[in-house]
Amino acid sequence: MSTLYTLPLSLPDLETTTVINNVRVGSEMVQFRFQWAVASDEQYNLIMRYINTKTRSDPLNDNGTFTYEYDYLSYYLALKDMDNDELNAWLDTDPVLPNSIVNSVRASQLLMLKSRIKECIALKPVVDQYKEVLRWQFQATYKGQITIGFIEPGGWYRNQDPDLCFRFVSELPYIGYKDFNNVTIEFEVGNE
């Protein structure tokens, strides 16, 4: 027989990147140290600023109507598997193009497209890698045993321990920096 306890998480203020909670669960004490991935966040933001600057400085031109916000990576990655003939055929369909490409001659259009496709292919795994590590990390200490992981809704940590296990619960599938307050820890404590 076990007892279920819950603890809603809360961020002391919007600038906090480290949160320490000493949690009493029944008669047990668990110390949590939560840490936002600050260094990865800074690197990710630099890359995204670079991509956003490229996007805003070269809007999509739809017959004189400019779109300054579009997914730069997705736009070019959608073309990544096309060879020259396929890119030419695609250009023949009169697609909405970035302004820098619209009035260029075909040879220049192809060169610019291929260059940007190549750059986006190189950027995509870097962006994905940073997205993967942009999470709240935690260290939980219980009776001298340390558990390390990420705040991620789902399975139980320490699920083989009959004394205490825990998991993170949220309606959100991904917990970003500002989502800390949308998470609850559920503890299951074994009763003797």
mmCIF file with all atom_site columns, N, CA, C and O in Angstrom, residues 29-81:
data_model
loop_
_atom_site.group_PDB
_atom_site.id
_atom_site.type_symbol
_atom_site.label_atom_id
_atom_site.label_alt_id
_atom_site.label_comp_id
_atom_site.label_asym_id
_atom_site.label_entity_id
_atom_site.label_seq_id
_atom_site.pdbx_PDB_ins_code
_atom_site.Cartn_x
_atom_site.Cartn_y
_atom_site.Cartn_z
_atom_site.occupancy
_atom_site.B_iso_or_equiv
_atom_site.pdbx_formal_charge
_atom_site.auth_seq_id
_atom_site.auth_comp_id
_atom_site.auth_asym_id
_atom_site.auth_atom_id
_atom_site.pdbx_PDB_model_num
ATOM 1   N N  . MET A 1 29 ? 12.133 13.239 3.625   1.00 0.00 ? 29 MET A N  1
ATOM 2   C CA . MET A 1 29 ? 12.616 14.533 3.140   1.00 0.00 ? 29 MET A CA 1
ATOM 3   C C  . MET A 1 29 ? 13.385 14.302 1.840   1.00 0.00 ? 29 MET A C  1
ATOM 4   O O  . MET A 1 29 ? 14.237 13.422 1.751   1.00 0.00 ? 29 MET A O  1
ATOM 5   N N  . VAL A 1 30 ? 13.053 15.100 0.828   1.00 0.00 ? 30 VAL A N  1
ATOM 6   C CA . VAL A 1 30 ? 13.737 15.036 -0.465  1.00 0.00 ? 30 VAL A CA 1
ATOM 7   C C  . VAL A 1 30 ? 14.197 16.452 -0.799  1.00 0.00 ? 30 VAL A C  1
ATOM 8   O O  . VAL A 1 30 ? 13.414 17.405 -0.696  1.00 0.00 ? 30 VAL A O  1
ATOM 9   N N  . GLN A 1 31 ? 15.460 16.588 -1.175  1.00 0.00 ? 31 GLN A N  1
ATOM 10  C CA . GLN A 1 31 ? 15.962 17.893 -1.590  1.00 0.00 ? 31 GLN A CA 1
ATOM 11  C C  . GLN A 1 31 ? 16.061 17.918 -3.113  1.00 0.00 ? 31 GLN A C  1
ATOM 12  O O  . GLN A 1 31 ? 16.670 17.032 -3.714  1.00 0.00 ? 31 GLN A O  1
ATOM 13  N N  . PHE A 1 32 ? 15.431 18.932 -3.710  1.00 0.00 ? 32 PHE A N  1
ATOM 14  C CA . PHE A 1 32 ? 15.492 19.122 -5.156  1.00 0.00 ? 32 PHE A CA 1
ATOM 15  C C  . PHE A 1 32 ? 16.293 20.381 -5.464  1.00 0.00 ? 32 PHE A C  1
ATOM 16  O O  . PHE A 1 32 ? 16.134 21.410 -4.802  1.00 0.00 ? 32 PHE A O  1
ATOM 17  N N  . ARG A 1 33 ? 17.118 20.255 -6.474  1.00 0.00 ? 33 ARG A N  1
ATOM 18  C CA . ARG A 1 33 ? 17.811 21.429 -7.020  1.00 0.00 ? 33 ARG A CA 1
ATOM 19  C C  . ARG A 1 33 ? 17.467 21.454 -8.508  1.00 0.00 ? 33 ARG A C  1
ATOM 20  O O  . ARG A 1 33 ? 17.811 20.535 -9.259  1.00 0.00 ? 33 ARG A O  1
ATOM 21  N N  . PHE A 1 34 ? 16.741 22.494 -8.925  1.00 0.00 ? 34 PHE A N  1
ATOM 22  C CA . PHE A 1 34 ? 16.357 22.660 -10.318 1.00 0.00 ? 34 PHE A CA 1
ATOM 23  C C  . PHE A 1 34 ? 17.257 23.718 -10.941 1.00 0.00 ? 34 PHE A C  1
ATOM 24  O O  . PHE A 1 34 ? 17.523 24.753 -10.330 1.00 0.00 ? 34 PHE A O  1
ATOM 25  N N  . GLN A 1 35 ? 17.713 23.458 -12.152 1.00 0.00 ? 35 GLN A N  1
ATOM 26  C CA . GLN A 1 35 ? 18.625 24.400 -12.836 1.00 0.00 ? 35 GLN A CA 1
ATOM 27  C C  . GLN A 1 35 ? 18.205 24.523 -14.291 1.00 0.00 ? 35 GLN A C  1
ATOM 28  O O  . GLN A 1 35 ? 18.080 23.508 -14.979 1.00 0.00 ? 35 GLN A O  1
ATOM 29  N N  . TRP A 1 36 ? 17.975 25.762 -14.739 1.00 0.00 ? 36 TRP A N  1
ATOM 30  C CA . TRP A 1 36 ? 17.702 25.991 -16.151 1.00 0.00 ? 36 TRP A CA 1
ATOM 31  C C  . TRP A 1 36 ? 19.022 25.923 -16.917 1.00 0.00 ? 36 TRP A C  1
ATOM 32  O O  . TRP A 1 36 ? 20.066 26.317 -16.412 1.00 0.00 ? 36 TRP A O  1
ATOM 33  N N  . ALA A 1 37 ? 18.985 25.448 -18.147 1.00 0.00 ? 37 ALA A N  1
ATOM 34  C CA . ALA A 1 37 ? 20.181 25.290 -18.986 1.00 0.00 ? 37 ALA A CA 1
ATOM 35  C C  . ALA A 1 37 ? 20.594 26.652 -19.549 1.00 0.00 ? 37 ALA A C  1
ATOM 36  O O  . ALA A 1 37 ? 20.384 26.952 -20.722 1.00 0.00 ? 37 ALA A O  1
ATOM 37  N N  . VAL A 1 38 ? 21.194 27.475 -18.705 1.00 0.00 ? 38 VAL A N  1
ATOM 38  C CA . VAL A 1 38 ? 21.501 28.868 -19.037 1.00 0.00 ? 38 VAL A CA 1
ATOM 39  C C  . VAL A 1 38 ? 22.469 28.980 -20.214 1.00 0.00 ? 38 VAL A C  1
ATOM 40  O O  . VAL A 1 38 ? 22.226 29.732 -21.163 1.00 0.00 ? 38 VAL A O  1
ATOM 41  N N  . ALA A 1 39 ? 23.563 28.255 -20.198 1.00 0.00 ? 39 ALA A N  1
ATOM 42  C CA . ALA A 1 39 ? 24.567 28.365 -21.266 1.00 0.00 ? 39 ALA A CA 1
ATOM 43  C C  . ALA A 1 39 ? 23.979 27.928 -22.606 1.00 0.00 ? 39 ALA A C  1
ATOM 44  O O  . ALA A 1 39 ? 24.180 28.593 -23.629 1.00 0.00 ? 39 ALA A O  1
ATOM 45  N N  . SER A 1 40 ? 23.229 26.850 -22.601 1.00 0.00 ? 40 SER A N  1
ATOM 46  C CA . SER A 1 40 ? 22.594 26.382 -23.841 1.00 0.00 ? 40 SER A CA 1
ATOM 47  C C  . SER A 1 40 ? 21.544 27.378 -24.317 1.00 0.00 ? 40 SER A C  1
ATOM 48  O O  . SER A 1 40 ? 21.388 27.600 -25.521 1.00 0.00 ? 40 SER A O  1
ATOM 49  N N  . ASP A 1 41 ? 20.832 27.976 -23.384 1.00 0.00 ? 41 ASP A N  1
ATOM 50  C CA . ASP A 1 41 ? 19.829 28.982 -23.713 1.00 0.00 ? 41 ASP A CA 1
ATOM 51  C C  . ASP A 1 41 ? 20.480 30.174 -24.414 1.00 0.00 ? 41 ASP A C  1
ATOM 52  O O  . ASP A 1 41 ? 19.966 30.676 -25.419 1.00 0.00 ? 41 ASP A O  1
ATOM 53  N N  . GLU A 1 42 ? 21.620 30.616 -23.906 1.00 0.00 ? 42 GLU A N  1
ATOM 54  C CA . GLU A 1 42 ? 22.330 31.743 -24.522 1.00 0.00 ? 42 GLU A CA 1
ATOM 55  C C  . GLU A 1 42 ? 22.771 31.397 -25.939 1.00 0.00 ? 42 GLU A C  1
ATOM 56  O O  . GLU A 1 42 ? 22.609 32.203 -26.861 1.00 0.00 ? 42 GLU A O  1
ATOM 57  N N  . GLN A 1 43 ? 23.321 30.207 -26.137 1.00 0.00 ? 43 GLN A N  1
ATOM 58  C CA . GLN A 1 43 ? 23.762 29.785 -27.468 1.00 0.00 ? 43 GLN A CA 1
ATOM 59  C C  . GLN A 1 43 ? 22.579 29.646 -28.425 1.00 0.00 ? 43 GLN A C  1
ATOM 60  O O  . GLN A 1 43 ? 22.646 30.072 -29.582 1.00 0.00 ? 43 GLN A O  1
ATOM 61  N N  . TYR A 1 44 ? 21.507 29.056 -27.947 1.00 0.00 ? 44 TYR A N  1
ATOM 62  C CA . TYR A 1 44 ? 20.300 28.898 -28.765 1.00 0.00 ? 44 TYR A CA 1
ATOM 63  C C  . TYR A 1 44 ? 19.767 30.268 -29.190 1.00 0.00 ? 44 TYR A C  1
ATOM 64  O O  . TYR A 1 44 ? 19.415 30.472 -30.354 1.00 0.00 ? 44 TYR A O  1
ATOM 65  N N  . ASN A 1 45 ? 19.730 31.200 -28.251 1.00 0.00 ? 45 ASN A N  1
ATOM 66  C CA . ASN A 1 45 ? 19.228 32.548 -28.564 1.00 0.00 ? 45 ASN A CA 1
ATOM 67  C C  . ASN A 1 45 ? 20.103 33.248 -29.595 1.00 0.00 ? 45 ASN A C  1
ATOM 68  O O  . ASN A 1 45 ? 19.589 33.979 -30.451 1.00 0.00 ? 45 ASN A O  1
ATOM 69  N N  . LEU A 1 46 ? 21.418 33.036 -29.533 1.00 0.00 ? 46 LEU A N  1
ATOM 70  C CA . LEU A 1 46 ? 22.313 33.620 -30.546 1.00 0.00 ? 46 LEU A CA 1
ATOM 71  C C  . LEU A 1 46 ? 21.995 33.066 -31.939 1.00 0.00 ? 46 LEU A C  1
ATOM 72  O O  . LEU A 1 46 ? 21.917 33.813 -32.919 1.00 0.00 ? 46 LEU A O  1
ATOM 73  N N  . ILE A 1 47 ? 21.828 31.769 -32.025 1.00 0.00 ? 47 ILE A N  1
ATOM 74  C CA . ILE A 1 47 ? 21.506 31.143 -33.313 1.00 0.00 ? 47 ILE A CA 1
ATOM 75  C C  . ILE A 1 47 ? 20.153 31.633 -33.822 1.00 0.00 ? 47 ILE A C  1
ATOM 76  O O  . ILE A 1 47 ? 19.999 31.969 -35.002 1.00 0.00 ? 47 ILE A O  1
ATOM 77  N N  . MET A 1 48 ? 19.171 31.696 -32.927 1.00 0.00 ? 48 MET A N  1
ATOM 78  C CA . MET A 1 48 ? 17.838 32.129 -33.347 1.00 0.00 ? 48 MET A CA 1
ATOM 79  C C  . MET A 1 48 ? 17.837 33.600 -33.750 1.00 0.00 ? 48 MET A C  1
ATOM 80  O O  . MET A 1 48 ? 17.119 33.989 -34.678 1.00 0.00 ? 48 MET A O  1
ATOM 81  N N  . ARG A 1 49 ? 18.629 34.434 -33.092 1.00 0.00 ? 49 ARG A N  1
ATOM 82  C CA . ARG A 1 49 ? 18.745 35.840 -33.510 1.00 0.00 ? 49 ARG A CA 1
ATOM 83  C C  . ARG A 1 49 ? 19.312 35.922 -34.924 1.00 0.00 ? 49 ARG A C  1
ATOM 84  O O  . ARG A 1 49 ? 18.861 36.723 -35.741 1.00 0.00 ? 49 ARG A O  1
ATOM 85  N N  . TYR A 1 50 ? 20.318 35.106 -35.201 1.00 0.00 ? 50 TYR A N  1
ATOM 86  C CA . TYR A 1 50 ? 20.919 35.069 -36.531 1.00 0.00 ? 50 TYR A CA 1
ATOM 87  C C  . TYR A 1 50 ? 19.861 34.684 -37.575 1.00 0.00 ? 50 TYR A C  1
ATOM 88  O O  . TYR A 1 50 ? 19.705 35.351 -38.601 1.00 0.00 ? 50 TYR A O  1
ATOM 89  N N  . ILE A 1 51 ? 19.106 33.620 -37.293 1.00 0.00 ? 51 ILE A N  1
ATOM 90  C CA . ILE A 1 51 ? 18.076 33.158 -38.229 1.00 0.00 ? 51 ILE A CA 1
ATOM 91  C C  . ILE A 1 51 ? 16.969 34.205 -38.366 1.00 0.00 ? 51 ILE A C  1
ATOM 92  O O  . ILE A 1 51 ? 16.512 34.506 -39.481 1.00 0.00 ? 51 ILE A O  1
ATOM 93  N N  . ASN A 1 52 ? 16.535 34.790 -37.261 1.00 0.00 ? 52 ASN A N  1
ATOM 94  C CA . ASN A 1 52 ? 15.470 35.796 -37.308 1.00 0.00 ? 52 ASN A CA 1
ATOM 95  C C  . ASN A 1 52 ? 15.911 37.047 -38.055 1.00 0.00 ? 52 ASN A C  1
ATOM 96  O O  . ASN A 1 52 ? 15.108 37.665 -38.762 1.00 0.00 ? 52 ASN A O  1
ATOM 97  N N  . THR A 1 53 ? 17.184 37.425 -37.926 1.00 0.00 ? 53 THR A N  1
ATOM 98  C CA . THR A 1 53 ? 17.698 38.571 -38.667 1.00 0.00 ? 53 THR A CA 1
ATOM 99  C C  . THR A 1 53 ? 17.665 38.272 -40.164 1.00 0.00 ? 53 THR A C  1
ATOM 100 O O  . THR A 1 53 ? 17.272 39.130 -40.970 1.00 0.00 ? 53 THR A O  1
ATOM 101 N N  . LYS A 1 54 ? 18.069 37.072 -40.552 1.00 0.00 ? 54 LYS A N  1
ATOM 102 C CA . LYS A 1 54 ? 18.021 36.683 -41.962 1.00 0.00 ? 54 LYS A CA 1
ATOM 103 C C  . LYS A 1 54 ? 16.575 36.705 -42.476 1.00 0.00 ? 54 LYS A C  1
ATOM 104 O O  . LYS A 1 54 ? 16.317 37.139 -43.595 1.00 0.00 ? 54 LYS A O  1
ATOM 105 N N  . THR A 1 55 ? 15.648 36.244 -41.649 1.00 0.00 ? 55 THR A N  1
ATOM 106 C CA . THR A 1 55 ? 14.237 36.201 -42.033 1.00 0.00 ? 55 THR A CA 1
ATOM 107 C C  . THR A 1 55 ? 13.690 37.615 -42.237 1.00 0.00 ? 55 THR A C  1
ATOM 108 O O  . THR A 1 55 ? 13.074 37.910 -43.261 1.00 0.00 ? 55 THR A O  1
ATOM 109 N N  . ARG A 1 56 ? 13.918 38.482 -41.247 1.00 0.00 ? 56 ARG A N  1
ATOM 110 C CA . ARG A 1 56 ? 13.370 39.840 -41.326 1.00 0.00 ? 56 ARG A CA 1
ATOM 111 C C  . ARG A 1 56 ? 14.041 40.686 -42.400 1.00 0.00 ? 56 ARG A C  1
ATOM 112 O O  . ARG A 1 56 ? 13.421 41.576 -42.970 1.00 0.00 ? 56 ARG A O  1
ATOM 113 N N  . SER A 1 57 ? 15.311 40.413 -42.682 1.00 0.00 ? 57 SER A N  1
ATOM 114 C CA . SER A 1 57 ? 16.012 41.212 -43.694 1.00 0.00 ? 57 SER A CA 1
ATOM 115 C C  . SER A 1 57 ? 15.738 40.725 -45.115 1.00 0.00 ? 57 SER A C  1
ATOM 116 O O  . SER A 1 57 ? 16.097 41.395 -46.081 1.00 0.00 ? 57 SER A O  1
ATOM 117 N N  . ASP A 1 58 ? 15.084 39.589 -45.254 1.00 0.00 ? 58 ASP A N  1
ATOM 118 C CA . ASP A 1 58 ? 14.753 39.065 -46.577 1.00 0.00 ? 58 ASP A CA 1
ATOM 119 C C  . ASP A 1 58 ? 13.341 38.485 -46.549 1.00 0.00 ? 58 ASP A C  1
ATOM 120 O O  . ASP A 1 58 ? 13.138 37.268 -46.589 1.00 0.00 ? 58 ASP A O  1
ATOM 121 N N  . PRO A 1 59 ? 12.336 39.374 -46.475 1.00 0.00 ? 59 PRO A N  1
ATOM 122 C CA . PRO A 1 59 ? 10.948 38.895 -46.358 1.00 0.00 ? 59 PRO A CA 1
ATOM 123 C C  . PRO A 1 59 ? 10.487 38.185 -47.621 1.00 0.00 ? 59 PRO A C  1
ATOM 124 O O  . PRO A 1 59 ? 11.047 38.376 -48.704 1.00 0.00 ? 59 PRO A O  1
ATOM 125 N N  . LEU A 1 60 ? 9.467  37.368 -47.454 1.00 0.00 ? 60 LEU A N  1
ATOM 126 C CA . LEU A 1 60 ? 8.829  36.757 -48.609 1.00 0.00 ? 60 LEU A CA 1
ATOM 127 C C  . LEU A 1 60 ? 8.080  37.851 -49.374 1.00 0.00 ? 60 LEU A C  1
ATOM 128 O O  . LEU A 1 60 ? 7.436  38.706 -48.767 1.00 0.00 ? 60 LEU A O  1
ATOM 129 N N  . ASN A 1 61 ? 8.203  37.824 -50.684 1.00 0.00 ? 61 ASN A N  1
ATOM 130 C CA . ASN A 1 61 ? 7.578  38.836 -51.529 1.00 0.00 ? 61 ASN A CA 1
ATOM 131 C C  . ASN A 1 61 ? 6.491  38.163 -52.364 1.00 0.00 ? 61 ASN A C  1
ATOM 132 O O  . ASN A 1 61 ? 6.774  37.465 -53.319 1.00 0.00 ? 61 ASN A O  1
ATOM 133 N N  . ASP A 1 62 ? 5.258  38.387 -51.985 1.00 0.00 ? 62 ASP A N  1
ATOM 134 C CA . ASP A 1 62 ? 4.110  37.823 -52.701 1.00 0.00 ? 62 ASP A CA 1
ATOM 135 C C  . ASP A 1 62 ? 3.466  38.940 -53.512 1.00 0.00 ? 62 ASP A C  1
ATOM 136 O O  . ASP A 1 62 ? 2.545  39.616 -53.041 1.00 0.00 ? 62 ASP A O  1
ATOM 137 N N  . ASN A 1 63 ? 4.018  39.182 -54.712 1.00 0.00 ? 63 ASN A N  1
ATOM 138 C CA . ASN A 1 63 ? 3.529  40.256 -55.594 1.00 0.00 ? 63 ASN A CA 1
ATOM 139 C C  . ASN A 1 63 ? 3.464  41.603 -54.878 1.00 0.00 ? 63 ASN A C  1
ATOM 140 O O  . ASN A 1 63 ? 2.464  42.314 -54.964 1.00 0.00 ? 63 ASN A O  1
ATOM 141 N N  . GLY A 1 64 ? 4.519  41.936 -54.158 1.00 0.00 ? 64 GLY A N  1
ATOM 142 C CA . GLY A 1 64 ? 4.588  43.232 -53.482 1.00 0.00 ? 64 GLY A CA 1
ATOM 143 C C  . GLY A 1 64 ? 4.081  43.240 -52.055 1.00 0.00 ? 64 GLY A C  1
ATOM 144 O O  . GLY A 1 64 ? 4.203  44.233 -51.349 1.00 0.00 ? 64 GLY A O  1
ATOM 145 N N  . THR A 1 65 ? 3.508  42.144 -51.604 1.00 0.00 ? 65 THR A N  1
ATOM 146 C CA . THR A 1 65 ? 3.094  42.017 -50.207 1.00 0.00 ? 65 THR A CA 1
ATOM 147 C C  . THR A 1 65 ? 4.204  41.267 -49.482 1.00 0.00 ? 65 THR A C  1
ATOM 148 O O  . THR A 1 65 ? 4.548  40.146 -49.866 1.00 0.00 ? 65 THR A O  1
ATOM 149 N N  . PHE A 1 66 ? 4.762  41.902 -48.461 1.00 0.00 ? 66 PHE A N  1
ATOM 150 C CA . PHE A 1 66 ? 5.927  41.334 -47.779 1.00 0.00 ? 66 PHE A CA 1
ATOM 151 C C  . PHE A 1 66 ? 5.532  40.651 -46.479 1.00 0.00 ? 66 PHE A C  1
ATOM 152 O O  . PHE A 1 66 ? 4.774  41.207 -45.685 1.00 0.00 ? 66 PHE A O  1
ATOM 153 N N  . THR A 1 67 ? 6.083  39.463 -46.284 1.00 0.00 ? 67 THR A N  1
ATOM 154 C CA . THR A 1 67 ? 5.899  38.709 -45.040 1.00 0.00 ? 67 THR A CA 1
ATOM 155 C C  . THR A 1 67 ? 7.255  38.624 -44.353 1.00 0.00 ? 67 THR A C  1
ATOM 156 O O  . THR A 1 67 ? 8.164  37.957 -44.848 1.00 0.00 ? 67 THR A O  1
ATOM 157 N N  . TYR A 1 68 ? 7.374  39.346 -43.229 1.00 0.00 ? 68 TYR A N  1
ATOM 158 C CA . TYR A 1 68 ? 8.642  39.421 -42.515 1.00 0.00 ? 68 TYR A CA 1
ATOM 159 C C  . TYR A 1 68 ? 8.812  38.306 -41.490 1.00 0.00 ? 68 TYR A C  1
ATOM 160 O O  . TYR A 1 68 ? 9.902  38.100 -40.983 1.00 0.00 ? 68 TYR A O  1
ATOM 161 N N  . GLU A 1 69 ? 7.750  37.615 -41.158 1.00 0.00 ? 69 GLU A N  1
ATOM 162 C CA . GLU A 1 69 ? 7.847  36.526 -40.195 1.00 0.00 ? 69 GLU A CA 1
ATOM 163 C C  . GLU A 1 69 ? 7.412  35.230 -40.870 1.00 0.00 ? 69 GLU A C  1
ATOM 164 O O  . GLU A 1 69 ? 6.240  35.046 -41.178 1.00 0.00 ? 69 GLU A O  1
ATOM 165 N N  . TYR A 1 70 ? 8.378  34.386 -41.110 1.00 0.00 ? 70 TYR A N  1
ATOM 166 C CA . TYR A 1 70 ? 8.125  33.056 -41.652 1.00 0.00 ? 70 TYR A CA 1
ATOM 167 C C  . TYR A 1 70 ? 9.217  32.145 -41.119 1.00 0.00 ? 70 TYR A C  1
ATOM 168 O O  . TYR A 1 70 ? 10.217 32.616 -40.594 1.00 0.00 ? 70 TYR A O  1
ATOM 169 N N  . ASP A 1 71 ? 9.002  30.861 -41.230 1.00 0.00 ? 71 ASP A N  1
ATOM 170 C CA . ASP A 1 71 ? 9.971  29.903 -40.706 1.00 0.00 ? 71 ASP A CA 1
ATOM 171 C C  . ASP A 1 71 ? 11.070 29.694 -41.749 1.00 0.00 ? 71 ASP A C  1
ATOM 172 O O  . ASP A 1 71 ? 10.923 28.917 -42.690 1.00 0.00 ? 71 ASP A O  1
ATOM 173 N N  . TYR A 1 72 ? 12.154 30.424 -41.567 1.00 0.00 ? 72 TYR A N  1
ATOM 174 C CA . TYR A 1 72 ? 13.272 30.433 -42.506 1.00 0.00 ? 72 TYR A CA 1
ATOM 175 C C  . TYR A 1 72 ? 13.809 29.024 -42.747 1.00 0.00 ? 72 TYR A C  1
ATOM 176 O O  . TYR A 1 72 ? 13.996 28.603 -43.885 1.00 0.00 ? 72 TYR A O  1
ATOM 177 N N  . LEU A 1 73 ? 14.050 28.297 -41.674 1.00 0.00 ? 73 LEU A N  1
ATOM 178 C CA . LEU A 1 73 ? 14.588 26.941 -41.811 1.00 0.00 ? 73 LEU A CA 1
ATOM 179 C C  . LEU A 1 73 ? 13.639 26.035 -42.583 1.00 0.00 ? 73 LEU A C  1
ATOM 180 O O  . LEU A 1 73 ? 14.045 25.332 -43.511 1.00 0.00 ? 73 LEU A O  1
ATOM 181 N N  . SER A 1 74 ? 12.376 26.045 -42.218 1.00 0.00 ? 74 SER A N  1
ATOM 182 C CA . SER A 1 74 ? 11.399 25.173 -42.882 1.00 0.00 ? 74 SER A CA 1
ATOM 183 C C  . SER A 1 74 ? 11.257 25.524 -44.357 1.00 0.00 ? 74 SER A C  1
ATOM 184 O O  . SER A 1 74 ? 11.105 24.639 -45.200 1.00 0.00 ? 74 SER A O  1
ATOM 185 N N  . TYR A 1 75 ? 11.295 26.830 -44.658 1.00 0.00 ? 75 TYR A N  1
ATOM 186 C CA . TYR A 1 75 ? 11.153 27.269 -46.044 1.00 0.00 ? 75 TYR A CA 1
ATOM 187 C C  . TYR A 1 75 ? 12.222 26.618 -46.925 1.00 0.00 ? 75 TYR A C  1
ATOM 188 O O  . TYR A 1 75 ? 11.915 26.022 -47.959 1.00 0.00 ? 75 TYR A O  1
ATOM 189 N N  . TYR A 1 76 ? 13.478 26.725 -46.508 1.00 0.00 ? 76 TYR A N  1
ATOM 190 C CA . TYR A 1 76 ? 14.567 26.193 -47.334 1.00 0.00 ? 76 TYR A CA 1
ATOM 191 C C  . TYR A 1 76 ? 14.729 24.684 -47.198 1.00 0.00 ? 76 TYR A C  1
ATOM 192 O O  . TYR A 1 76 ? 15.082 24.004 -48.168 1.00 0.00 ? 76 TYR A O  1
ATOM 193 N N  . LEU A 1 77 ? 14.450 24.144 -46.014 1.00 0.00 ? 77 LEU A N  1
ATOM 194 C CA . LEU A 1 77 ? 14.586 22.692 -45.843 1.00 0.00 ? 77 LEU A CA 1
ATOM 195 C C  . LEU A 1 77 ? 13.555 21.916 -46.662 1.00 0.00 ? 77 LEU A C  1
ATOM 196 O O  . LEU A 1 77 ? 13.795 20.766 -47.024 1.00 0.00 ? 77 LEU A O  1
ATOM 197 N N  . ALA A 1 78 ? 12.440 22.548 -46.980 1.00 0.00 ? 78 ALA A N  1
ATOM 198 C CA . ALA A 1 78 ? 11.436 21.898 -47.822 1.00 0.00 ? 78 ALA A CA 1
ATOM 199 C C  . ALA A 1 78 ? 11.986 21.642 -49.230 1.00 0.00 ? 78 ALA A C  1
ATOM 200 O O  . ALA A 1 78 ? 11.468 20.798 -49.962 1.00 0.00 ? 78 ALA A O  1
ATOM 201 N N  . LEU A 1 79 ? 13.065 22.340 -49.581 1.00 0.00 ? 79 LEU A N  1
ATOM 202 C CA . LEU A 1 79 ? 13.653 22.218 -50.920 1.00 0.00 ? 79 LEU A CA 1
ATOM 203 C C  . LEU A 1 79 ? 14.916 21.361 -50.947 1.00 0.00 ? 79 LEU A C  1
ATOM 204 O O  . LEU A 1 79 ? 15.516 21.169 -51.997 1.00 0.00 ? 79 LEU A O  1
ATOM 205 N N  . LYS A 1 80 ? 15.317 20.839 -49.810 1.00 0.00 ? 80 LYS A N  1
ATOM 206 C CA . LYS A 1 80 ? 16.637 20.211 -49.672 1.00 0.00 ? 80 LYS A CA 1
ATOM 207 C C  . LYS A 1 80 ? 16.869 18.985 -50.548 1.00 0.00 ? 80 LYS A C  1
ATOM 208 O O  . LYS A 1 80 ? 18.000 18.697 -50.911 1.00 0.00 ? 80 LYS A O  1
ATOM 209 N N  . ASP A 1 81 ? 15.835 18.267 -50.898 1.00 0.00 ? 81 ASP A N  1
ATOM 210 C CA . ASP A 1 81 ? 16.019 17.049 -51.691 1.00 0.00 ? 81 ASP A CA 1
ATOM 211 C C  . ASP A 1 81 ? 15.888 17.290 -53.197 1.00 0.00 ? 81 ASP A C  1
ATOM 212 O O  . ASP A 1 81 ? 15.918 16.344 -53.982 1.00 0.00 ? 81 ASP A O  1
#
